[in-house]
Short mmCIF file of C-alpha atoms in Angstrom, two decimals:
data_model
loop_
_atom_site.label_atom_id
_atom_site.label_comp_id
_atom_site.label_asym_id
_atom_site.label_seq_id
_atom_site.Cartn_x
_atom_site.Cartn_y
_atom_site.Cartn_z
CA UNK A 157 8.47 -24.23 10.76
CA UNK A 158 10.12 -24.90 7.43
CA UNK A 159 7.55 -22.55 5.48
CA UNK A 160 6.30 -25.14 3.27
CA UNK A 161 1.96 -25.77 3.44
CA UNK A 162 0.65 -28.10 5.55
CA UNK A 163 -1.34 -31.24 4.10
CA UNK A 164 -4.42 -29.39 5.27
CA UNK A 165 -3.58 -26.61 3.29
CA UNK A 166 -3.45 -28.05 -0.07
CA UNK A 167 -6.55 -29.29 -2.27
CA UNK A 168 -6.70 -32.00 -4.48
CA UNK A 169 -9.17 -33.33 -6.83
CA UNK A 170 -11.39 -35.75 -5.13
CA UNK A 171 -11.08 -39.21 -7.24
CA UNK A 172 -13.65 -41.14 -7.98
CA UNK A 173 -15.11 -43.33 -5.10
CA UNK A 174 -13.44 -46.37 -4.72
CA UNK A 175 -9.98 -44.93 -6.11
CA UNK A 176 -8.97 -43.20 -3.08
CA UNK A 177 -8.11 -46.36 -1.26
CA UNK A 178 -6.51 -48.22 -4.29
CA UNK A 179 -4.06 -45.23 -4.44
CA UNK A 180 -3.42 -44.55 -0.72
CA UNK A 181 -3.01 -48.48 -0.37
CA UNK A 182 -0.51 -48.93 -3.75
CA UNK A 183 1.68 -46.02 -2.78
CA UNK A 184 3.88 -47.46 -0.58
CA UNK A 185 4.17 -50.87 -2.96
CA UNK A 186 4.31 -48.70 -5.48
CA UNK A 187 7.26 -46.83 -4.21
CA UNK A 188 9.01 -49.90 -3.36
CA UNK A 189 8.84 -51.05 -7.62
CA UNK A 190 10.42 -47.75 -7.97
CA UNK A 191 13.32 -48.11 -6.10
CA UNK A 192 14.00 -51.63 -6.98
CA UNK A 193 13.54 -50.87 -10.94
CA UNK A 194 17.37 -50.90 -11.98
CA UNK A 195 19.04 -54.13 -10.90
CA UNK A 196 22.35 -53.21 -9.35
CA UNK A 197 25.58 -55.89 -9.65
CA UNK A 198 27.83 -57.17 -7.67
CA UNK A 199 30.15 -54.27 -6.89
CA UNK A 200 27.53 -51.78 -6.78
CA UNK A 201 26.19 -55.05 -3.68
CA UNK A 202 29.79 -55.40 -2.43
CA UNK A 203 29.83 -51.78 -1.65
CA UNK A 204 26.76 -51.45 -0.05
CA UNK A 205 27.82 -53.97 2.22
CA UNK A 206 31.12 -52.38 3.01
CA UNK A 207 29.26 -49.35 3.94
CA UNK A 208 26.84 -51.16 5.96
CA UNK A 209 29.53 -52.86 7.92
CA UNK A 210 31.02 -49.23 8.20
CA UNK A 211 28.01 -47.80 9.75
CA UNK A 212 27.41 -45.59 6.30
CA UNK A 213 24.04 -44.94 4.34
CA UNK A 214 24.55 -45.02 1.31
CA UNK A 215 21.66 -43.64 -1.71
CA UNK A 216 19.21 -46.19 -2.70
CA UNK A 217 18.76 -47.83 -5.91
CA UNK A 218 16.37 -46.06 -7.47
CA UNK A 219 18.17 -42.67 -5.81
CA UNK A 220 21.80 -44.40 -7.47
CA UNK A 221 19.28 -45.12 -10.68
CA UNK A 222 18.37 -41.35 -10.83
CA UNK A 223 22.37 -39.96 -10.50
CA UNK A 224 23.64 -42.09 -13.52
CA UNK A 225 20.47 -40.59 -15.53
CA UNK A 226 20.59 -37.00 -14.42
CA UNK A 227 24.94 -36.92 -15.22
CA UNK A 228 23.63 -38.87 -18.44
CA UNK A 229 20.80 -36.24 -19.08
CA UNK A 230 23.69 -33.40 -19.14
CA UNK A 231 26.22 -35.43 -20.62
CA UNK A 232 28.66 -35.17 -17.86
CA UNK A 233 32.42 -35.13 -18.18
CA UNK A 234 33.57 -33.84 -15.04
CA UNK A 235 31.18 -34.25 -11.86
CA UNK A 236 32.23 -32.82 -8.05
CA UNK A 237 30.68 -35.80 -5.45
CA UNK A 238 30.74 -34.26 -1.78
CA UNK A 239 30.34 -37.78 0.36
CA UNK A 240 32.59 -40.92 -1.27
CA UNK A 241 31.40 -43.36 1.21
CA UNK A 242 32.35 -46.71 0.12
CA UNK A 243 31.71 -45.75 -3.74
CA UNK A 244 27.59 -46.79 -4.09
CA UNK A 245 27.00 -43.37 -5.52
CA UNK A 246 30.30 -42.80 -7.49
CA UNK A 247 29.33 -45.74 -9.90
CA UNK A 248 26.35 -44.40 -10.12
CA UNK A 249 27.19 -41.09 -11.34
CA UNK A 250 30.32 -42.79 -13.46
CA UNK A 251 27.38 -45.10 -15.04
CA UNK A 252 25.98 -42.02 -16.34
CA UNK A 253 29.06 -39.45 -17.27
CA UNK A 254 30.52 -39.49 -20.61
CA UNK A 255 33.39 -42.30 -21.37
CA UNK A 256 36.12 -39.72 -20.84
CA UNK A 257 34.35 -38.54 -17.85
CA UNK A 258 35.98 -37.73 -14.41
CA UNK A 259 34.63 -38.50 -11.09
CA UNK A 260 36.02 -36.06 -8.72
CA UNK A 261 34.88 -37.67 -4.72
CA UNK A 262 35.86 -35.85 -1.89
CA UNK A 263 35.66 -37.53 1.88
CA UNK A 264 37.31 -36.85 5.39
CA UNK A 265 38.05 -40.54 5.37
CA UNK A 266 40.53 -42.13 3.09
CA UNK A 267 39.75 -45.52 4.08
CA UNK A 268 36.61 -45.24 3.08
CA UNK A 269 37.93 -44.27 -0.31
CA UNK A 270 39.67 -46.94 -0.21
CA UNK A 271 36.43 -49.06 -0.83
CA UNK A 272 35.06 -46.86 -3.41
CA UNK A 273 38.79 -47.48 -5.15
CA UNK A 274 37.91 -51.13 -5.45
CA UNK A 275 34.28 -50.79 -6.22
CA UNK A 276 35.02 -48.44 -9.23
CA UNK A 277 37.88 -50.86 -10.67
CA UNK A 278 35.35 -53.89 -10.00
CA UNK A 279 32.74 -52.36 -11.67
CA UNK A 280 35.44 -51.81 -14.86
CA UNK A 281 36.48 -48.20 -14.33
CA UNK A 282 39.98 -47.17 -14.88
CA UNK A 283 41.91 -45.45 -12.33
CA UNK A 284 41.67 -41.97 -14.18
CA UNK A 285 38.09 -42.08 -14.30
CA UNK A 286 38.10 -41.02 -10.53
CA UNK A 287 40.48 -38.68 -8.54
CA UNK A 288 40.04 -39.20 -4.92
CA UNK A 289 40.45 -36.08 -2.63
CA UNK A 290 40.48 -36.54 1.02
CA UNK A 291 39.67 -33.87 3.10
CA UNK A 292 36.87 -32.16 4.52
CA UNK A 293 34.32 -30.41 2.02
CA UNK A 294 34.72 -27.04 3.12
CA UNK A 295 38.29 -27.45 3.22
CA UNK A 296 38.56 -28.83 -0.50
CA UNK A 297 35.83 -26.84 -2.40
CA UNK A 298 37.58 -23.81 -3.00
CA UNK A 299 39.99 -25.33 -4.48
CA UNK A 300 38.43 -26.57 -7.48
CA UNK A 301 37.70 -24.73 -10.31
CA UNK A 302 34.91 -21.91 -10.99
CA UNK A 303 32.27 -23.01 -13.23
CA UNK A 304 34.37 -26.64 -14.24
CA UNK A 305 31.36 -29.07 -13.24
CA UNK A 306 28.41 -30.58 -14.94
CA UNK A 307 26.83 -31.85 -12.27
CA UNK A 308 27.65 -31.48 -8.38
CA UNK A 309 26.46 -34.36 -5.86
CA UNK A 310 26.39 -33.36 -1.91
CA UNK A 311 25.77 -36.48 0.29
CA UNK A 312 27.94 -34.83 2.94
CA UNK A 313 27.33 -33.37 6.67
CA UNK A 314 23.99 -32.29 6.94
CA UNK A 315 24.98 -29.20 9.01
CA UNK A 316 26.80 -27.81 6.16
CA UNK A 317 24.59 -27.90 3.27
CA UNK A 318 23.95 -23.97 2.63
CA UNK A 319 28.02 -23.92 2.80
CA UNK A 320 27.57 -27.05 0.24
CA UNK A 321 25.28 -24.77 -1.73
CA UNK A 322 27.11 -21.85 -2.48
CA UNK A 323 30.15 -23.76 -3.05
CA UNK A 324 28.25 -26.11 -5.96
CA UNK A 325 27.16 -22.13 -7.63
CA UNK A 326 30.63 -21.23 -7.93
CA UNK A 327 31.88 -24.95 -9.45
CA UNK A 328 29.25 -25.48 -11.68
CA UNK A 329 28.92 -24.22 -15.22
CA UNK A 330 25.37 -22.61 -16.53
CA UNK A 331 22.90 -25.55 -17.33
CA UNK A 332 24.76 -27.85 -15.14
CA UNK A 333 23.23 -29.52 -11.92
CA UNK A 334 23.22 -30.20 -8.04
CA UNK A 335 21.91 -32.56 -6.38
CA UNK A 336 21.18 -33.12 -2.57
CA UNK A 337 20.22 -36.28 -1.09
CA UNK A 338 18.31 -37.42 2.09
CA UNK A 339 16.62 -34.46 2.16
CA UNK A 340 13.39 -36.23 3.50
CA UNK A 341 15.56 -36.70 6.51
CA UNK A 342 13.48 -39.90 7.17
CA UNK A 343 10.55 -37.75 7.05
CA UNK A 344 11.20 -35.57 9.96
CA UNK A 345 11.77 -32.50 7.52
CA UNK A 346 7.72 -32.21 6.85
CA UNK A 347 7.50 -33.04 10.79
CA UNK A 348 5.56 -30.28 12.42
CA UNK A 349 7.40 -31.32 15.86
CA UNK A 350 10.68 -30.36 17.40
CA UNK A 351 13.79 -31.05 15.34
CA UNK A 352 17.30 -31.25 15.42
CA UNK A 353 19.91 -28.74 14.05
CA UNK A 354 20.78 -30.68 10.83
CA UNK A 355 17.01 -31.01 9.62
CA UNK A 356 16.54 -27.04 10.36
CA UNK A 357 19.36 -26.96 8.05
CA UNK A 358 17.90 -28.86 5.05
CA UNK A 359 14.49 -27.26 5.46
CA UNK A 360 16.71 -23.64 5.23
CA UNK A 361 18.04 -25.59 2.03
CA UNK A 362 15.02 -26.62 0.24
CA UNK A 363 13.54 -22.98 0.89
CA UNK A 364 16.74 -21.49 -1.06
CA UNK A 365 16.82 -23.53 -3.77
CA UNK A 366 12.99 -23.16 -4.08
CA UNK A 367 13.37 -19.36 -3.82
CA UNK A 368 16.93 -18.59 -5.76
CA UNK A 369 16.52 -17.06 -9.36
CA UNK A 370 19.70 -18.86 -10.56
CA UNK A 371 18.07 -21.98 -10.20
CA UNK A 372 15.28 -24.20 -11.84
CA UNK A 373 14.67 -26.91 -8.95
CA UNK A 374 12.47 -30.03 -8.35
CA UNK A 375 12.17 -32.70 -5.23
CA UNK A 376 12.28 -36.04 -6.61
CA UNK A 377 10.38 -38.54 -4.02
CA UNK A 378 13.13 -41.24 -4.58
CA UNK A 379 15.12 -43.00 -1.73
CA UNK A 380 15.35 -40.38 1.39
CA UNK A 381 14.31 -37.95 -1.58
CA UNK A 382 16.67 -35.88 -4.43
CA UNK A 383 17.14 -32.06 -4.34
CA UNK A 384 18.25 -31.40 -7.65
CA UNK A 385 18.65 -27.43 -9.53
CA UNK A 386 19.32 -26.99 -12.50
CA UNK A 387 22.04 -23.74 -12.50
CA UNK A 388 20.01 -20.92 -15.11
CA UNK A 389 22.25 -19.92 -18.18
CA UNK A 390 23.38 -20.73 -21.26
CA UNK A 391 26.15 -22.31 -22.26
CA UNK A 392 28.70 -20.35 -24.24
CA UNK A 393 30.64 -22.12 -26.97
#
């Protein structure tokens, strides 16, 4: 069990008669607005198709919507992305970092880099807006700097995301941010039955960031659903 209260468990105020319905019935629709509330353009389309062709998900709109305002809402300059894919999320997050920003995207499969390379310069980024390290997460991580990030995005293997984690506490300064995506898993991590190793994993996830005293946290109900922590601390300087 992944320690969180069942529906049965919580109560809610009753709403008026009538209103119950309306809001059960609009939620899904209502969802849907969400998502589709920031128009993307054509690169940010042309990469979503090379990921589909690829076999890649890639974050939603409204998820991609959310990145460029959270590395907007702590005026990001340099931002670790675990996950390039085919570069839907990286122009997200570049939408939202400062102009001198840098986008560093790290992915065990160049040619999928490749892709994000042209979706970035299509979308009008320069080629030092975005240094492309490929390379397994793990494997790269360490090697970037303590406390040198503003934000930190993991859209990477599922099975590694407590590794993911502790890695984004070490590279991120004090007020900066992480976010995890797909959390939801689809819904199967609020799925009372049987699940498989990777959803364990995120449900461990959710209960550490929920629990750890060096982080302020919220679930954002947007695409397969955001993680994001804010790291406790000020800001020296």
């Amino acid at each position: 069990m992944c320690g969180f209260p069942a529906p049965t468990d919580t109560v809610t105020p009753r709403q008026p008669w009538g209103q119950e319905r309306v809001i059960t019935g609009n939620r899904q629709t209502s969802w849907a607005f969400a998502d589709a509330y920031v128009a993307e353009g054509d690169a940010l389309l042309w990469a979503r198709e090379r990921a589909r062709d690829a076999g890649l998900r890639s974050v939603s709109p409204g998820a991609g919507a959310a990145l460029g305002l959270l590395a907007a809402s702590v005026d990001a300059k340099a931002v670790a992305e675990i996950g390039t894919g085919t570069g839907v999320s990286g122009i997200h997050l570049l939408h939202g970092m400062r102009p001198d920003g840098v986008l560093t995207t790290v992915d065990p499969e160049p040619e999928h880099q490749q892709f994000a390379r042209q979706a970035f310069r299509a979308s009008g980024y320069a080629s030092n807006r975005a240094r492309f390290i490929p390379g397994r997460a793990l494997d790269v991580l360490p090697r970037l700097a303590d406390s040198g990030y503003d934000l930190v995005f993991c859209d990477g293997d599922r099975q590694e995301v407590m590794e993911y984690l502790a890695e984004s506490l070490r590279l991120l300064r004090p007020g900066g941010l992480v976010v995890f995506e797909g959390t939801f898993a689809n819904g199967r991590t609020v799925d009372s039955g049987p699940q498989p190793t990777e959803v364990l994993r995120l449900r461990e996830l959710l209960r550490a960031v929920r629990e750890s005293p060096e982080l302020l946290p919220s679930l954002l109900p947007v695409g397969d659903g955001l993680l994001c922590a804010v790291k406790r601390g000020s800001r020296e300087g």
